[in-house]
Tab-separated table of C-alpha atoms and ligand atoms in Angstrom:
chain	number	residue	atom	x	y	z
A	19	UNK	CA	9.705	39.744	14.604
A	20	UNK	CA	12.920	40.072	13.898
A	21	UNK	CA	14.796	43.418	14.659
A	22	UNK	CA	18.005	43.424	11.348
A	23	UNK	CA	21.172	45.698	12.113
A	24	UNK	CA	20.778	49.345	10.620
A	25	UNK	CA	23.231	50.681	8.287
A	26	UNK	CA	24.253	53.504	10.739
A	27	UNK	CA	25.697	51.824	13.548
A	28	UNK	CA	26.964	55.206	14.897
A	29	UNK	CA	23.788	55.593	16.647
A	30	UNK	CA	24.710	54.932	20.582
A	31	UNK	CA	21.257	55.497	21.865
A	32	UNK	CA	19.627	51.469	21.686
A	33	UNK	CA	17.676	52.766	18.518
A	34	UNK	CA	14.644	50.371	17.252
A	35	UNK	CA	16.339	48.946	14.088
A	36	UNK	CA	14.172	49.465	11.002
A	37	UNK	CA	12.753	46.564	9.769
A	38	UNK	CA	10.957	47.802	6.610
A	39	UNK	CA	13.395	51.374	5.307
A	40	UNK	CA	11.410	53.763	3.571
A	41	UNK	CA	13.546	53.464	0.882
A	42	UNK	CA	16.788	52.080	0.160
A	43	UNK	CA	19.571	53.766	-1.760
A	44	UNK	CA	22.463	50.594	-2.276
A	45	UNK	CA	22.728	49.880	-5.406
A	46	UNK	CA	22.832	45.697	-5.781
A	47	UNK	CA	24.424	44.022	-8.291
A	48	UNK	CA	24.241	43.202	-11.345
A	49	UNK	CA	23.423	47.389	-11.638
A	50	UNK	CA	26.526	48.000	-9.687
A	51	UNK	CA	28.790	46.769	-12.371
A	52	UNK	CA	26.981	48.213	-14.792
A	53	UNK	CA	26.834	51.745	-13.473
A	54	UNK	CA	30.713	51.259	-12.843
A	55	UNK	CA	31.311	50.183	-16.418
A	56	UNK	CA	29.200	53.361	-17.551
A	57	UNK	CA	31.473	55.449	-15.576
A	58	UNK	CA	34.314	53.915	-16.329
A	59	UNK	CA	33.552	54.433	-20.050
A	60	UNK	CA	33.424	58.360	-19.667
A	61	UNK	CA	36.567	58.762	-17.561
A	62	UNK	CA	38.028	56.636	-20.679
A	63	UNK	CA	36.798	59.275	-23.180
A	64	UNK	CA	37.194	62.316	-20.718
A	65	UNK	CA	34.492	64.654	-22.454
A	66	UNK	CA	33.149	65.472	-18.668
A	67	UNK	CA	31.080	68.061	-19.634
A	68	UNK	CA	28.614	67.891	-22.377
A	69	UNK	CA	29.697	64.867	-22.908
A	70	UNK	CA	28.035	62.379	-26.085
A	71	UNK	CA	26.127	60.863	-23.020
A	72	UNK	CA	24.305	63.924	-21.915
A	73	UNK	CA	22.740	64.313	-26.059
A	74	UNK	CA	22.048	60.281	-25.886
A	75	UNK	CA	20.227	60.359	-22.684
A	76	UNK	CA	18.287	63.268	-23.733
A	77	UNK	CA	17.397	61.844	-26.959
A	78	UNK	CA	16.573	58.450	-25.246
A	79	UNK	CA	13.944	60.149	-22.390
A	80	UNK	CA	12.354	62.925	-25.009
A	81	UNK	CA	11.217	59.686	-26.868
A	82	UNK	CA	9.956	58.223	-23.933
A	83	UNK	CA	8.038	60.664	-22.877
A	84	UNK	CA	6.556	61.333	-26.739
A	85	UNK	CA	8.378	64.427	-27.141
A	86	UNK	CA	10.706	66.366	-29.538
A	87	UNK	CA	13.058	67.987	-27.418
A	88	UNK	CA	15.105	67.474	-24.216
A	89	UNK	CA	17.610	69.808	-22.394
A	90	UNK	CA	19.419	67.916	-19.140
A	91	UNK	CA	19.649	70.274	-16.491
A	92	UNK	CA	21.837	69.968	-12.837
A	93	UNK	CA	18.206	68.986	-10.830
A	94	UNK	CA	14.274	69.302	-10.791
A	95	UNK	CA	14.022	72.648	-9.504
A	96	UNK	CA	16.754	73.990	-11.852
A	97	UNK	CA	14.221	72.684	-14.875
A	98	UNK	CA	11.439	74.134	-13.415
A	99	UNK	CA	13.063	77.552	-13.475
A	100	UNK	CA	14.315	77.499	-16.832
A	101	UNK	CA	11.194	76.415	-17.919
A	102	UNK	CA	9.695	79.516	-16.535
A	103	UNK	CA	12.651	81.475	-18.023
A	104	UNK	CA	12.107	80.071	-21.242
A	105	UNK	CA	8.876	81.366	-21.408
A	106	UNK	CA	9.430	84.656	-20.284
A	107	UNK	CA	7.357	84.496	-16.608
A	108	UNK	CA	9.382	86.712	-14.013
A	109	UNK	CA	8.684	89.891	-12.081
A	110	UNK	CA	4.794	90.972	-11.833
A	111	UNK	CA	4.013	87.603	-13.062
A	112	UNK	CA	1.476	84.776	-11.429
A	113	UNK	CA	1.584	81.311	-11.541
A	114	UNK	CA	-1.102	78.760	-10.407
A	115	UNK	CA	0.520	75.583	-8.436
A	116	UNK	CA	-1.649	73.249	-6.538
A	117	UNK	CA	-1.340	73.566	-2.189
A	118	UNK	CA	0.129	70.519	-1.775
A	119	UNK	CA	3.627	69.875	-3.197
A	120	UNK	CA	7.222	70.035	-2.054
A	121	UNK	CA	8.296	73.543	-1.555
A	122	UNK	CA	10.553	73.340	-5.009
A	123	UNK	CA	7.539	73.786	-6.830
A	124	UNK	CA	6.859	77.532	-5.726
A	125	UNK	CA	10.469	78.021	-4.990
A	126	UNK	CA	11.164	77.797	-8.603
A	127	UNK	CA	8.549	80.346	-9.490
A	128	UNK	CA	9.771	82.459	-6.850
A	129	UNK	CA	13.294	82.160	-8.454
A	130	UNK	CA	11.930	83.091	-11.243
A	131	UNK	CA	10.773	86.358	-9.692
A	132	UNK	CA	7.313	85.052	-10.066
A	133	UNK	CA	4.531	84.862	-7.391
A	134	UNK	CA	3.168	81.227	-6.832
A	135	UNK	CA	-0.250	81.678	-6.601
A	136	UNK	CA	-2.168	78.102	-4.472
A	137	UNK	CA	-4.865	75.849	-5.842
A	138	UNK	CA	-6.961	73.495	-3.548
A	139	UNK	CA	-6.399	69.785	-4.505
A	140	UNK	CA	-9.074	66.935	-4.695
A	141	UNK	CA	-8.885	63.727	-3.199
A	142	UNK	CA	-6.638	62.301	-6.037
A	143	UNK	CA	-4.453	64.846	-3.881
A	144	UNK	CA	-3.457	66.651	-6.893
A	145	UNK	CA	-4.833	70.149	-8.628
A	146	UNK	CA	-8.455	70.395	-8.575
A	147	UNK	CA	-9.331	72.106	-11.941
A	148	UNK	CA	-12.443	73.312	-10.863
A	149	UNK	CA	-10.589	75.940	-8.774
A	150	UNK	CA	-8.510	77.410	-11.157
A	151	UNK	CA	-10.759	79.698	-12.436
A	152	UNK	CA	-11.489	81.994	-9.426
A	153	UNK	CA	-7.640	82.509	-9.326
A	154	UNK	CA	-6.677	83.512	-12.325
A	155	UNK	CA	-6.008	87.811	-12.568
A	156	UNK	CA	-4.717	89.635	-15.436
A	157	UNK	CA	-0.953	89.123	-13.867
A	158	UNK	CA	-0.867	85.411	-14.685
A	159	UNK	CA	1.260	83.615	-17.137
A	160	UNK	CA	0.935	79.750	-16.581
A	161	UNK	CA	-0.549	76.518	-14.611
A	162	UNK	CA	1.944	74.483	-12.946
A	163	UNK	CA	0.199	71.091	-12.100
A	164	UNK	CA	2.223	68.616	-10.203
A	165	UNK	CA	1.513	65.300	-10.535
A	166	UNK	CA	1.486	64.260	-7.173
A	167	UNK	CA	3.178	61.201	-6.124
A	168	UNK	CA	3.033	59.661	-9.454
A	169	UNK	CA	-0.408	59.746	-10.141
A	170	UNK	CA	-0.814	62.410	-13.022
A	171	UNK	CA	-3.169	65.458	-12.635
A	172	UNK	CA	-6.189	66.051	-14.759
A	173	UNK	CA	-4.304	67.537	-17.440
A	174	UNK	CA	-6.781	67.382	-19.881
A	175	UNK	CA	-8.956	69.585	-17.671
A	176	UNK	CA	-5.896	71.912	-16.846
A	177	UNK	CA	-4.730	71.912	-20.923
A	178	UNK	CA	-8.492	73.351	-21.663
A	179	UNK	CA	-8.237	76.328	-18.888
A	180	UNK	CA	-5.302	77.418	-20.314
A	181	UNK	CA	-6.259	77.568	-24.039
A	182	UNK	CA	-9.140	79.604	-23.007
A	183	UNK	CA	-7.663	81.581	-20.511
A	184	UNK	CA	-4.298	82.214	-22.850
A	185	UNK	CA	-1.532	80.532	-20.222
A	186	UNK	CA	1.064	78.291	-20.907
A	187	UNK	CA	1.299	75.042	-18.793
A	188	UNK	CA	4.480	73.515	-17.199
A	189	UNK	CA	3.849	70.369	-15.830
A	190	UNK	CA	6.476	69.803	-12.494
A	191	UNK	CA	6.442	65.771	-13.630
A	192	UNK	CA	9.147	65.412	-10.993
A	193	UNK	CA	6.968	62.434	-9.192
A	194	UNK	CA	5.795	60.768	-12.175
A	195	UNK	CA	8.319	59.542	-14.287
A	196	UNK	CA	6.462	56.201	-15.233
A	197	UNK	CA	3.249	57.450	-14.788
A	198	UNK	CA	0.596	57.316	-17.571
A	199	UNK	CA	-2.731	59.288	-18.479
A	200	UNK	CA	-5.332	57.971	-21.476
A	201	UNK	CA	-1.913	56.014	-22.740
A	202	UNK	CA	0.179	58.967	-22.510
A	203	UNK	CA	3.204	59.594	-20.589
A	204	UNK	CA	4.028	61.651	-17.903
A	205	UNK	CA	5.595	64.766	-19.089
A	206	UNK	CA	3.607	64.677	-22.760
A	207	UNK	CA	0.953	66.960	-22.447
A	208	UNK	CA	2.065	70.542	-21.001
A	209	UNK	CA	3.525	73.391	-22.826
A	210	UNK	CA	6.628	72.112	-21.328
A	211	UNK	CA	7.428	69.900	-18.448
A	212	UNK	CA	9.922	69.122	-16.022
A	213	UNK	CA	11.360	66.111	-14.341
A	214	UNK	CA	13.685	65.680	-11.311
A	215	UNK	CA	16.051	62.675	-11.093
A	216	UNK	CA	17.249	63.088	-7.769
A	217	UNK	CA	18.172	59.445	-6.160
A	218	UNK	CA	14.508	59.741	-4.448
A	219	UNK	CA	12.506	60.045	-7.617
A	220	UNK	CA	11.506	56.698	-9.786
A	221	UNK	CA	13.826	57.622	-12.771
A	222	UNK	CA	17.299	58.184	-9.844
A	223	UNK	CA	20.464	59.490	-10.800
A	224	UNK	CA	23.165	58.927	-8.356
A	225	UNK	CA	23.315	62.330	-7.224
A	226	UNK	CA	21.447	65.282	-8.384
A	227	UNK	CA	19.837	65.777	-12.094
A	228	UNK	CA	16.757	67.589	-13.603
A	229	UNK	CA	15.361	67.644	-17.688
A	230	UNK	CA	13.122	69.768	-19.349
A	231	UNK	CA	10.948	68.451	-22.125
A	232	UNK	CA	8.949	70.640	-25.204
A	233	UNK	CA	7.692	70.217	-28.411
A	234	UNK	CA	8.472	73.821	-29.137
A	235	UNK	CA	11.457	74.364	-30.790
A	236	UNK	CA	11.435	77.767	-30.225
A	237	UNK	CA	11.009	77.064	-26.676
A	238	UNK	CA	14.005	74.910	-26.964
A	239	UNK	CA	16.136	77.393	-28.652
A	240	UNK	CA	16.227	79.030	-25.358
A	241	UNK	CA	16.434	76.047	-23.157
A	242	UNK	CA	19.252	75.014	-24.762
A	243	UNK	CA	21.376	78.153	-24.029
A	244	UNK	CA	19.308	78.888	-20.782
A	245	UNK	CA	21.706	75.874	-19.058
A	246	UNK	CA	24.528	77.256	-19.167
A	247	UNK	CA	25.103	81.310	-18.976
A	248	UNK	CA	22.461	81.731	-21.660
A	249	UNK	CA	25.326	81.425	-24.079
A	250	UNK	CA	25.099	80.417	-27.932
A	251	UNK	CA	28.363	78.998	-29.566
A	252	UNK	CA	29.988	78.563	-26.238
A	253	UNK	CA	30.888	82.497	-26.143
A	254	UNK	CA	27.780	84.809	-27.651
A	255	UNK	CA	25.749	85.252	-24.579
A	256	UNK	CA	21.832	86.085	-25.069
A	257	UNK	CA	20.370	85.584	-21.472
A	258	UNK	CA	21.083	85.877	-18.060
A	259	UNK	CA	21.559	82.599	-16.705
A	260	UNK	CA	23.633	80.860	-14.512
A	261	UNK	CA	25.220	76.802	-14.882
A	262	UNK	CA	22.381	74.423	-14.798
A	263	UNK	CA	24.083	71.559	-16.957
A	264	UNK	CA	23.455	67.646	-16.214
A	265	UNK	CA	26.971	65.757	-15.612
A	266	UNK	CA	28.111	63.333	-18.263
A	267	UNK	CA	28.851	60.993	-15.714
A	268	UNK	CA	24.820	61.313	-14.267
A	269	UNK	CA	23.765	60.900	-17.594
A	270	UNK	CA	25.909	58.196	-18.399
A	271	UNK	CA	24.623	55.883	-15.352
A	272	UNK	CA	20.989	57.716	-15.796
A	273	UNK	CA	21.274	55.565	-19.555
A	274	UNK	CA	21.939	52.463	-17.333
A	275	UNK	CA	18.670	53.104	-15.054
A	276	UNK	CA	16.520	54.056	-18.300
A	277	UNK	CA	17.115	50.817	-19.597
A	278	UNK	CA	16.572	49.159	-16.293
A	279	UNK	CA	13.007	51.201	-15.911
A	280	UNK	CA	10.901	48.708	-16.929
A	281	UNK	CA	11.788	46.393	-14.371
A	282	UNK	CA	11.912	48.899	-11.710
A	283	UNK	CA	8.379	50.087	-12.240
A	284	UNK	CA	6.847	46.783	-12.685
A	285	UNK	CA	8.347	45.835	-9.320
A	286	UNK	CA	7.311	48.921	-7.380
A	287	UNK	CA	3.748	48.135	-8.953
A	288	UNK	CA	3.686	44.911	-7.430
A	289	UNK	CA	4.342	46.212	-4.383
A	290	UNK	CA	1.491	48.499	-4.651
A	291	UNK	CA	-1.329	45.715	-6.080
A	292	UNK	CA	-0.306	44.022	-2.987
A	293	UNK	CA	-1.112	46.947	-0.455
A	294	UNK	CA	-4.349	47.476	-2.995
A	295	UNK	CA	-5.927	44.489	-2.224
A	296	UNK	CA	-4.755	43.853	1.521
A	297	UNK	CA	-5.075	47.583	2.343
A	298	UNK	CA	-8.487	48.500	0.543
A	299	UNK	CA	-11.310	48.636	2.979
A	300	UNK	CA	-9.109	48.962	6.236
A	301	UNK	CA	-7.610	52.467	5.277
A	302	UNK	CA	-7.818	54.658	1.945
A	303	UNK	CA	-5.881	53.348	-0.906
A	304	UNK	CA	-4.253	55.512	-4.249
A	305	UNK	CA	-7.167	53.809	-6.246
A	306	UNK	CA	-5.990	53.395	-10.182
A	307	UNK	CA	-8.752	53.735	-12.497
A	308	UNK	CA	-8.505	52.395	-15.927
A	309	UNK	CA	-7.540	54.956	-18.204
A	310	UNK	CA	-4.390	55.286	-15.610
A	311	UNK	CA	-0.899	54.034	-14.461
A	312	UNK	CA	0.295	54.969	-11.581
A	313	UNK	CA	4.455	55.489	-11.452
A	314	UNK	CA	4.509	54.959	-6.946
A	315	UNK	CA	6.285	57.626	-6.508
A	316	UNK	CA	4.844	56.771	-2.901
A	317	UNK	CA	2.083	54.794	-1.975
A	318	UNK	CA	-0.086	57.199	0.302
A	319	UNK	CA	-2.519	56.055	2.178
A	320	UNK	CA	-5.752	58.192	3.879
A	321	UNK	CA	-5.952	57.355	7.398
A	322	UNK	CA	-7.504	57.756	10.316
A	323	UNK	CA	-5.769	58.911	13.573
A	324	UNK	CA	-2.779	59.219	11.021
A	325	UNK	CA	-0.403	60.231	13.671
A	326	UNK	CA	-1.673	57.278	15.837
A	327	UNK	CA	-0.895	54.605	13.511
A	328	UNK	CA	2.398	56.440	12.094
A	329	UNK	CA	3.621	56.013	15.933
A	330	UNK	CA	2.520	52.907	16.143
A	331	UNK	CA	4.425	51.540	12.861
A	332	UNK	CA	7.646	53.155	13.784
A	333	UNK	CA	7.131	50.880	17.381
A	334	UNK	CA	6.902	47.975	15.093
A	335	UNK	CA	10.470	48.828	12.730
A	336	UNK	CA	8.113	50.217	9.560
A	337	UNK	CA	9.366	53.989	8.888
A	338	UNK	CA	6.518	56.042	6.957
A	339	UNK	CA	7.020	59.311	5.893
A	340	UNK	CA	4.517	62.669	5.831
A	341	UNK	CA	4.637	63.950	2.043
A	342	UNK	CA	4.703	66.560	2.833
A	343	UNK	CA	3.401	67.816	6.838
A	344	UNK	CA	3.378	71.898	5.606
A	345	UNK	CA	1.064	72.634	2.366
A	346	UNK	CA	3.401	75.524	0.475
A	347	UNK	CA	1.491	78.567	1.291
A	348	UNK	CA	1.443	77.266	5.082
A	349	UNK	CA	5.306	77.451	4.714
A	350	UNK	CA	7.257	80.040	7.155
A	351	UNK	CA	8.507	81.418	3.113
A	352	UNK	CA	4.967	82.250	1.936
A	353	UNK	CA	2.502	82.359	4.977
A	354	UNK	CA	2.611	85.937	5.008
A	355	UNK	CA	1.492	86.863	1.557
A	356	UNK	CA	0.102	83.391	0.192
A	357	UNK	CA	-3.280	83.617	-2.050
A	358	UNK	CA	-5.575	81.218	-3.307
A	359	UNK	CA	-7.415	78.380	-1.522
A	360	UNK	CA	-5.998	75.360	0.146
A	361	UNK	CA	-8.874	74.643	2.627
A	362	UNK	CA	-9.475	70.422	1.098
A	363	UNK	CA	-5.750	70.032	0.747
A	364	UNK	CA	-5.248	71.134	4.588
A	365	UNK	CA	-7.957	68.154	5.501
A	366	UNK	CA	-6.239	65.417	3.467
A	367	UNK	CA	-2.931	67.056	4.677
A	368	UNK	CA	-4.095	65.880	8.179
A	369	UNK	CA	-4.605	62.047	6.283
A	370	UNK	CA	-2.021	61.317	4.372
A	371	UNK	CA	1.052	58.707	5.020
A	372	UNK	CA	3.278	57.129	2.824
A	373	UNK	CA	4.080	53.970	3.616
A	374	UNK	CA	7.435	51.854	2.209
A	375	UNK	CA	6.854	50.953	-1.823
A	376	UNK	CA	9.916	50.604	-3.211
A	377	UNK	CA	11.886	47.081	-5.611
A	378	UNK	CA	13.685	45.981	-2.505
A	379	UNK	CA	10.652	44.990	-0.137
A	380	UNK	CA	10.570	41.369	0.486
A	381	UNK	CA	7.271	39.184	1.048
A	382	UNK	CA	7.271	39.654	4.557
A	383	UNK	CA	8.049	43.036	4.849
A	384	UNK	CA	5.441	43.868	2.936
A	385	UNK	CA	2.846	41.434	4.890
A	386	UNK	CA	4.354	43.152	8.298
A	387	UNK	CA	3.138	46.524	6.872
A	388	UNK	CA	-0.127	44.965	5.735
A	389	UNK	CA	-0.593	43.525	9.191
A	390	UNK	CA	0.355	46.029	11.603
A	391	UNK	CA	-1.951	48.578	9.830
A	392	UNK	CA	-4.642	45.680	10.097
A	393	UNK	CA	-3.689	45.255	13.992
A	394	UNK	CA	-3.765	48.929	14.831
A	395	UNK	CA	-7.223	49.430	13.645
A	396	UNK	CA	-8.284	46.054	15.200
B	402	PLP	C1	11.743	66.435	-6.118
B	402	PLP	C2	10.820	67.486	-6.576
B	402	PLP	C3	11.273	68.703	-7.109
B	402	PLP	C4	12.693	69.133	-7.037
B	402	PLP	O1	13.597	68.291	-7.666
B	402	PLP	P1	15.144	68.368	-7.270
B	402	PLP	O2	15.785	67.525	-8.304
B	402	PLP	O3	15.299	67.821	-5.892
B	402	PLP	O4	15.570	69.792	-7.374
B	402	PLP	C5	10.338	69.584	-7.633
B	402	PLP	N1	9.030	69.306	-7.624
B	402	PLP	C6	8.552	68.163	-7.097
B	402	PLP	C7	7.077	67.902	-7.137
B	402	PLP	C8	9.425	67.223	-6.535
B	402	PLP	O5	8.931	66.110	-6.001
């Protein structure tokens, strides 16, 4: 095995040089040049903010994701929180989120001067519908699935509870831009949903960026102002709000990526058949059934003597990350006061490791994953 130089040499200590990086943020050419020549286009035209960009890209990812409306916001967790705005949840309100996400999810609600109420997950690790029910009281507004690590919730299920039961849904799609359900997109199904292109997520800007999508237009009569001081006609304001607005230059190299998406996904897939069928029988694998695509957000494993074997992989240069190692309502935030029921989610929690998926991986990286996991549980 060979041990390559890390990127940050500034580390003094002998460190154990990565061989396989989680991720890996450089951007290669040919997408360098073409990012540049994106940017370079807007500082030609100089319409920074709200520039023709931002209205392009959102046209070009509402149709992608089969809906009507977009409205670019400044990140993931700024969409979610408009989207709660837009439908009127705040104070003395409730929201159902499933246990296991990252903490944005019932930040945003809390932002929102909401109260994030937890759902137990199943073993697809995302909401379990059957335990919605039992949680919903006369105080709550919504359903905020998350589709967890690109695998997208039973939203069907979810869609139903809500009709009956009279609450809106927002799905937090942030994970699974990519991802498809029955032959429908991430992001198609909810009342509204919400997407985060941070430079982690599938869909990456190159820096922080969030979008809201609807069918409503009434719904998007108030996103639209909600982004920016709830203002109509630049000066009427309507809403309290503060800036939430996407960057023309994000948007401008997010039109790059969108075109590039294809590619990306199909690579990161490839990555993931080959854990599938290497993987499957020595650990637990993110199964795909047929009526589903899964976008990789991660590729999270079920494991035995997780810790063990996470050790054990960092010894041999593979870095694997916890997604997360606190459920929300275990969080320092919301211990105190958290309700619901998280009792499955806090066994998988215990489980679950995310091992490198990502367009970079070589052959042999990807066979030196596949084999150390094979050699620890030898
Ligand atoms: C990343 C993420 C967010 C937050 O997105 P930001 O763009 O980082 O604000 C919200 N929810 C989930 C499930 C996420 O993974």
């Amino acid at each position: 095995m060979t041990l390559t130089t890390t990127l940050t040499s500034h580390e003094t200590k002998p460190s154990l040089a990565l061989d396989v990086p989680f991720l890996d943020l450089r951007v290669p050419e040919p997408e360098r040049a073409e990012l540049l020549r994106a940017v370079e286009n807007v500082l030609k035209h100089g319409r920074l903010v709200n520039g023709p960009e931002v209205h392009a890209f959102e046209m070009a990812f509402a149709a992608r994701c089969n809906r009507k409306y977009a409205v670019g916001v400044s990140s993931g967790t700024d969409a979610l929180v408009l989207a709660l705005r837009a439908l009127n949840i705040g104070k003395g309100d409730e929201v159902i989120v499933p246990a296991l996400s990252f903490v944005a999810t019932a930040n945003a609600v809390r932002v929102a001067g909401a109260e994030p109420v937890f759902c137990d997950i199943g073993d697809d690790l995302n909401i379990d519908p059957t335990e919605i029910k039992p949680l919903i009281t006369p105080r709550t507004k919504a359903i905020m699935p998350v589709h967890w690590a690109g695998r997208i919730c039973c939203v069907d299920h979810v869609a139903m509870i809500a009709k009956t039961c009279g609450l809106k849904v927002i799905e937090d799609a942030s994970q699974a831009f990519g991802a498809t359900f029955n032959d429908n997109p991430a992001g198609s199904r909810g009342d509204i949903a919400c997407f985060s292109m941070n430079p982690m997520k599938t869909l990456a800007a190159l820096g922080e960026a969030g979008i809201v999508v609807t069918d409503d237009r009434e719904i998007f009569e108030k996103l639209d102002p909600l982004r920016y001081q709830g203002v109509k006609n630049k000066e009427v304001c309507h809403y309290l709000s503060g800036n939430h607005r996407l960057d023309t230059i994000q948007a401008a190299m997010l039109l790059v990526r969108l075109a590039r998406f294809n590619e990306l996904l199909e690579k990161r897939r490839q990555v993931a058949k080959f854990y599938d069928m290497r993987l499957n029988g020595v650990v637990a694998t993110p199964k795909e059934w047929g009526h589903e695509k899964l976008a990789y957000y991660t590729y999270t494993i079920q494991a035995d003597q997780r810790d063990k074997l996470k050790d054990f992989l960092a010894q041999r240069g593979i870095e694997t990350k916890i997604q997360h190692p606190f459920l929300m309502p275990e969080q320092p935030l919301y211990k105190q006061q958290a309700r619901g029921t998280w009792s499955h989610a806090k066994y998988l929690m215990s489980r679950v490791l995310c091992i490198p998926c990502h367009e970079k991986l070589t052959d042999g990286q990807m066979w030196h994953v596949v084999n150390s996991i094979a050699d620890f549980y030898r």
